[in-house]
Amino acid sequence: MGRHKQPEIRDRILDACVDHALAHGLPGRLEPFATASGTSTRMLIYHFGTRDALLRETLKRARQRQREWFGELLSARPGQPYPDTLRRAWQVMTGPAGRPFLTMFGKLREEAGQQLWPDFRRSATTDWLRPLEDGLRGIGRPELATLVLAVIRGLIMDLEATGEVSRADRAFADFLATLTTAGR
């Protein structure tokens, strides 16, 4: 009789794989995940079935972390103008703590990443509309959620392509100034 799988071990391994992927990117082979999780490639296959299944689970868990954290950053705060919330969210999301998520999911938008998560581009867009609409409701402009998301995503792509942080930050500050005016 075979061993029964232990979900707590699988979760611990998966969390270690997510931590590794956020720090170093998705590996081409299983060995880096095995080392990061303190197990063997054989045990990774035992718990996840295939390399691609492990990569998909890693991406989904990382996405869950990102949605929870970035969602909190984008949530309206009582007594704080929403453009100020967006300014702080931008600083954190594009700063050292948020950058690993942007890098990982930026690569997933590329064609090769689509094999692991075919519907990612759509969900990566629609996931953020509701929190933005909720926040923008505070300035009476929830219909601007798509515009705000497009500006954020465009500036993130610019940042990834050029690395010009101060220029992207300045552009976002300029955009927030127009957004503040639009709320009046």
Tab-separated table of C-alpha atoms in Angstrom, residues 25 43 46 53 56 60 70 77 82 84-85 94 105 108 115 123 147 158 166 174:
chain	number	residue	atom	x	y	z
A	25	GLY	CA	11.874	33.524	-12.015
A	43	MET	CA	9.003	14.231	-4.542
A	46	TYR	CA	4.941	12.824	-6.531
A	53	ALA	CA	1.472	21.174	-13.212
A	56	ARG	CA	0.879	26.210	-12.997
A	60	LYS	CA	-1.623	30.399	-9.283
A	70	PHE	CA	-2.206	44.515	-4.439
A	77	ARG	CA	-9.282	54.041	2.794
A	82	TYR	CA	-8.356	57.820	-3.728
A	84	ASP	CA	-3.420	59.324	-2.735
A	85	THR	CA	-4.241	55.629	-2.338
A	94	THR	CA	6.643	49.133	-8.615
A	105	PHE	CA	3.440	38.081	-14.515
A	108	LEU	CA	3.471	35.326	-18.408
A	115	GLN	CA	0.809	27.674	-22.499
A	123	SER	CA	-7.953	37.543	-15.909
A	147	LEU	CA	-8.502	54.096	-18.030
A	158	ASP	CA	7.325	51.003	-19.976
A	166	SER	CA	11.808	58.349	-12.310
A	174	ASP	CA	0.997	63.664	-13.792
